[in-house]
Each structure stands twice: as C-alpha cells, then as structure tokens.
PDB file of C-alpha atoms in Angstrom:
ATOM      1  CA  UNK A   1       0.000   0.000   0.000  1.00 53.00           C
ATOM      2  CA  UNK A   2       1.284   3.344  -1.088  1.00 56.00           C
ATOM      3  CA  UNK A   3       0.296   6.201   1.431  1.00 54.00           C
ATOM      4  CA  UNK A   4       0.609   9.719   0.565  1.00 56.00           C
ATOM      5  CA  UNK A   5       1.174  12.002   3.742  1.00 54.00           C
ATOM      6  CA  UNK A   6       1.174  16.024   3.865  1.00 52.00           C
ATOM      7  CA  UNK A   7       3.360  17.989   6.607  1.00 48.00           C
ATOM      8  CA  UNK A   8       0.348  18.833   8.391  1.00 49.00           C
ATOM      9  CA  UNK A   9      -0.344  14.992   9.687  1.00 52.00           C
ATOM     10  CA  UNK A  10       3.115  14.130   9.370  1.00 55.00           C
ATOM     11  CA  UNK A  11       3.536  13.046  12.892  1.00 55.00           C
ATOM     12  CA  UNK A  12       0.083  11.437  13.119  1.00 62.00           C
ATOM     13  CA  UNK A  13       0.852   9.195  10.518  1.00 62.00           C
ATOM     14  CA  UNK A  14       4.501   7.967  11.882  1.00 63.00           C
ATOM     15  CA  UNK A  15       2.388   7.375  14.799  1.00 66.00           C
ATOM     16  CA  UNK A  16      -0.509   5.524  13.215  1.00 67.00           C
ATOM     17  CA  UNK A  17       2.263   3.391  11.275  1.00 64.00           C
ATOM     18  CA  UNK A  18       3.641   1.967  14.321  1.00 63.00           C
ATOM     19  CA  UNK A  19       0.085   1.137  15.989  1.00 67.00           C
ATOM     20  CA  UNK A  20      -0.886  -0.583  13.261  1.00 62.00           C
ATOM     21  CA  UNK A  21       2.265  -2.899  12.898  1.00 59.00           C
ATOM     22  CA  UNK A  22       3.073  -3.383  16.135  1.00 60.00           C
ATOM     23  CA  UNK A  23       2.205  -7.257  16.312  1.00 53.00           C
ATOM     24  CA  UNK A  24       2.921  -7.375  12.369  1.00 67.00           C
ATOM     25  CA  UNK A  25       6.056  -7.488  10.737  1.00 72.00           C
ATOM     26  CA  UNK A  26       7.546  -4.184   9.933  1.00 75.00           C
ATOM     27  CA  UNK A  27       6.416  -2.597   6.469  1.00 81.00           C
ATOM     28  CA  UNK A  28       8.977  -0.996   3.979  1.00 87.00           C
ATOM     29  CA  UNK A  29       8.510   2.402   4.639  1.00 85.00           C
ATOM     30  CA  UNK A  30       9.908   4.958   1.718  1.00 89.00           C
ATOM     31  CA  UNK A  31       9.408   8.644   3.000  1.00 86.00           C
ATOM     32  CA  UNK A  32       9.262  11.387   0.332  1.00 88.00           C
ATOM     33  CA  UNK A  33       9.354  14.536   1.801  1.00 86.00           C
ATOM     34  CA  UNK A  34      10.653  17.939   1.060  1.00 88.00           C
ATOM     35  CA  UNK A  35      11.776  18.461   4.515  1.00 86.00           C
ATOM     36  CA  UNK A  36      15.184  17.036   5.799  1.00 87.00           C
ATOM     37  CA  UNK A  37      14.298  17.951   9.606  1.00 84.00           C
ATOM     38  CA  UNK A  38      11.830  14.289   9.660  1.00 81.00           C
ATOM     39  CA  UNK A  39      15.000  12.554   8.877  1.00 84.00           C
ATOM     40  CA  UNK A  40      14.376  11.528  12.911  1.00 84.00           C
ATOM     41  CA  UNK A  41      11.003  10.343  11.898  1.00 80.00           C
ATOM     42  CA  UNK A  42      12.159   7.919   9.692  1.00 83.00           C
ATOM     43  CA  UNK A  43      14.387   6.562  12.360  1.00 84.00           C
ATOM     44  CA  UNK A  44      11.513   6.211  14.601  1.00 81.00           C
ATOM     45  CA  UNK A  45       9.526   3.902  12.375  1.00 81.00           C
ATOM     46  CA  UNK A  46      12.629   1.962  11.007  1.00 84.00           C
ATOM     47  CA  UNK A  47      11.780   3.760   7.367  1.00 88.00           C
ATOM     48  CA  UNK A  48      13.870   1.924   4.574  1.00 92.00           C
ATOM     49  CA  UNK A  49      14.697   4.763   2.599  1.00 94.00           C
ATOM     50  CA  UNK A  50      14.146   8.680   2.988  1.00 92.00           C
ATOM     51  CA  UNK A  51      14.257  10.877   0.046  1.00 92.00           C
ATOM     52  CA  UNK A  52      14.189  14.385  -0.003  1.00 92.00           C
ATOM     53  CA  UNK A  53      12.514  16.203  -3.116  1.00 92.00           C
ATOM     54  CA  UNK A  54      13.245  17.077  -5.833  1.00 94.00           C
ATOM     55  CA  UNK A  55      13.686  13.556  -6.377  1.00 92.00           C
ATOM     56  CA  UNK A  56      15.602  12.163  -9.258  1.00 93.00           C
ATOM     57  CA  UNK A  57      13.886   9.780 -11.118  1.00 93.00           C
ATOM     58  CA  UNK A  58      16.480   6.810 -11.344  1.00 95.00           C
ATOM     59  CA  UNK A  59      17.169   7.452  -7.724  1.00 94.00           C
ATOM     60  CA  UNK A  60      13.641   6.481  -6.915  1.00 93.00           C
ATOM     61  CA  UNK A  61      13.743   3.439  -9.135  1.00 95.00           C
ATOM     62  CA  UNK A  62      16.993   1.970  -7.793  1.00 96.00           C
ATOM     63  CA  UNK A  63      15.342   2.813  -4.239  1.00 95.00           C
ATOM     64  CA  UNK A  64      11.820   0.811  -4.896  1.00 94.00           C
ATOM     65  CA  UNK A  65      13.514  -1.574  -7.142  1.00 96.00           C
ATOM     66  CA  UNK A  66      15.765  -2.862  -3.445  1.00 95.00           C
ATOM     67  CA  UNK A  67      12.609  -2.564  -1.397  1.00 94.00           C
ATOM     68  CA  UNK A  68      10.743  -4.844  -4.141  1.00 93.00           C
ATOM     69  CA  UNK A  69      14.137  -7.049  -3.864  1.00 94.00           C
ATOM     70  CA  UNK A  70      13.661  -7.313  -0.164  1.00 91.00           C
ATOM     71  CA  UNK A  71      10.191  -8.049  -0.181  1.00 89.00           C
ATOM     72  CA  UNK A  72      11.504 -11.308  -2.988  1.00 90.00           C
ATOM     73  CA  UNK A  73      14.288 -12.124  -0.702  1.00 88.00           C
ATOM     74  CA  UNK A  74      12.010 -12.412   2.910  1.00 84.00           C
ATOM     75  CA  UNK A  75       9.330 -14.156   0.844  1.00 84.00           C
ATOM     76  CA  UNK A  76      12.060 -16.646  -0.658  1.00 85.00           C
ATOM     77  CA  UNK A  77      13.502 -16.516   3.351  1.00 80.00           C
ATOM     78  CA  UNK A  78       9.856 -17.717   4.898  1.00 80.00           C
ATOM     79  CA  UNK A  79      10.105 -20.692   2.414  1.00 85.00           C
ATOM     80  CA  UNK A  80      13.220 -22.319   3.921  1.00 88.00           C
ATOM     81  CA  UNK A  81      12.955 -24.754   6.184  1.00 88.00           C
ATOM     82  CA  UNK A  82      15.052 -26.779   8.567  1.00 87.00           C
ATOM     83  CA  UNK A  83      14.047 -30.824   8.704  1.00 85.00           C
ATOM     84  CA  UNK A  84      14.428 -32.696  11.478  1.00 84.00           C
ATOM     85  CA  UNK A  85      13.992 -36.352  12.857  1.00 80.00           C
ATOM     86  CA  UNK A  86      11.789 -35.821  16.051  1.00 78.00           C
ATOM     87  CA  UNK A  87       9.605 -38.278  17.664  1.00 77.00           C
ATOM     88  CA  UNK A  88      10.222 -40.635  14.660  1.00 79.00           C
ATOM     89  CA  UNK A  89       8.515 -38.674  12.530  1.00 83.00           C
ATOM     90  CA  UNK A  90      10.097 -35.795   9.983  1.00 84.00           C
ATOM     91  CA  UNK A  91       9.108 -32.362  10.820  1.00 85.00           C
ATOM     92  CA  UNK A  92       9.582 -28.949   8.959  1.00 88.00           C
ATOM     93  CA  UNK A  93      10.583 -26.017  10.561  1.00 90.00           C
ATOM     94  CA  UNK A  94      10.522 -22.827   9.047  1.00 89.00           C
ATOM     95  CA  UNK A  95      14.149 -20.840   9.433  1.00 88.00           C
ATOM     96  CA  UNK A  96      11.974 -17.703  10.089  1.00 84.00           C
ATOM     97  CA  UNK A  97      10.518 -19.378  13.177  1.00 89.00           C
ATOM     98  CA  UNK A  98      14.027 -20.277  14.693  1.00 90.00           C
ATOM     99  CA  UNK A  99      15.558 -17.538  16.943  1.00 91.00           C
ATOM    100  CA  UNK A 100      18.782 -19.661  17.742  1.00 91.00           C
ATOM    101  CA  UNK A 101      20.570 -23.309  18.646  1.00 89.00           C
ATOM    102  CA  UNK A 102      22.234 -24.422  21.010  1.00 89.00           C
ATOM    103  CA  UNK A 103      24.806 -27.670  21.074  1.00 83.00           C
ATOM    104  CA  UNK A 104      25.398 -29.214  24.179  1.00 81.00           C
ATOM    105  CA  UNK A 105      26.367 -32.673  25.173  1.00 80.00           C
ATOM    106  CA  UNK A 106      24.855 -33.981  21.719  1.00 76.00           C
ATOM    107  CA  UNK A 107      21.710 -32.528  22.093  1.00 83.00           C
ATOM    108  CA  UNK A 108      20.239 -29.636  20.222  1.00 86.00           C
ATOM    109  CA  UNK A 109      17.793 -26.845  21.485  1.00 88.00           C
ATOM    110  CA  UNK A 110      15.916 -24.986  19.033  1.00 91.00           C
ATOM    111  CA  UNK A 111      15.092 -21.679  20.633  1.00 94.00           C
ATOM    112  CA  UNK A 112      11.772 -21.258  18.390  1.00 95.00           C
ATOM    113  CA  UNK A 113       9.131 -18.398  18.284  1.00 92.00           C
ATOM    114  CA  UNK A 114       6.740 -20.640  19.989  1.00 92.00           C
ATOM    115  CA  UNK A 115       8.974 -22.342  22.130  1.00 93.00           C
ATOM    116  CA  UNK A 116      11.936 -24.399  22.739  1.00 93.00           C
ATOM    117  CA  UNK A 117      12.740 -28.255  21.500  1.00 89.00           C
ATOM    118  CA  UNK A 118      15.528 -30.436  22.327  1.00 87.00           C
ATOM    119  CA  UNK A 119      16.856 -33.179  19.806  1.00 84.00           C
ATOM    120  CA  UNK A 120      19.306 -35.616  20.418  1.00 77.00           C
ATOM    121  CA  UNK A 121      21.347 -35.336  17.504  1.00 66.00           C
ATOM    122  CA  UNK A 122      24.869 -33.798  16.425  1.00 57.00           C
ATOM    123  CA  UNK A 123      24.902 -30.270  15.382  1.00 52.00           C
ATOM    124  CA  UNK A 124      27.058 -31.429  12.016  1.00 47.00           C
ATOM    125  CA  UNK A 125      24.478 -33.921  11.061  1.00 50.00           C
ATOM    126  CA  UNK A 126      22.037 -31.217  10.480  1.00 52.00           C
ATOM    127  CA  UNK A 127      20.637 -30.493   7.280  1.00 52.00           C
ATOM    128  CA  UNK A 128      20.402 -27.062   6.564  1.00 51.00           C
TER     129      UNK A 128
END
C-alpha cells in the first residue's frame, strides 16, 4: 500500500504506522518529503529509505527496485525450512521461526518463536 502524507499529519501518521504494525512485521517504509528535519522520523519507524525532493527519477527506481528485492528475498527466506527427525517422525521447521541453537552434550535446542525443542542429535548432522 502506497500512502501519501502532507506535513500537516506528518507526525500522526509515523504514529498511526507503528500502531498498526506493532504485532505485524515491519512494512517498507519509503518517506518522500521535502523536509530534511523528519529525517528523525524515519528513524523512529525503522523507514527503509528517505528521500528528499526534488527527487531524481532513477534514484527512486533503484530505491523501490531494493525494497521490491527485499520483499523477494524475505518471501524466498519464509520458504526455507530446517528438517528434522523428532519423535520418529520428519518435521519442517521454518528458518523464520528459529531464533537460535544451542549444542550441548549432543543434544540440540531450538530456541523457536513458539517455544523451545531439544533433539538428540549432532549439530554437524544437520541439514540445513
């Protein structure tokens, strides 16, 4: 979604942007603004890019043609998955849902977003 965003609600809408993605992963935010002093704002809402006008036109492009690249790249990312032997069964794990492992004494904890399970297996015999 493309939002267009005068001065005069500036701030309302940096504020609005992070209410309504709080539980929601982040959106690519591209400010285009004529005014360098909401460089902060941009900051504020992790903002991918800010441009300040006049904006060239292949300066744009090469701007929303990364963003598009990172949006390809996460949605290529959310595909990969780890597979594992647990409970005699095989079971898929998406990468995105794995904060972290840990080896110790051949087992494995997956630290995962909804959480933790412990394998007994060798880190190096891990397909990934």
């Amino acid at each position: 979604t493309i939002h267009e965003v005068g001065v005069r609600n500036r701030p309302d809408f940096s504020d609005k942007l992070v209410e309504d993605w709080r539980w929601q992963k982040q959106p690519i935010i591209i400010f285009v603004t004529g005014y360098e002093k909401y460089v902060y704002d941009a900051f504020d809402v992790g903002a991918f890019q800010y441009l300040v006008k006049p904006v060239d036109e292949q300066k744009f492009a090469e701007v929303f043609g990364r963003a598009a690249g990172q949006i390809v790249s996460e949605a290529e990312q959310r595909k990969k998955k780890l597979v594992i032997q647990y409970g005699g069964e095989g079971k898929a794990i998406p990468l995105n849902d794995i904060y972290y492992m840990e080896s110790r004494n051949h087992n494995i904890i997956l630290y995962l977003k909804d959480g933790n399970m412990e394998l007994w297996q060798r880190c190096l015999s891990l397909p990934i």
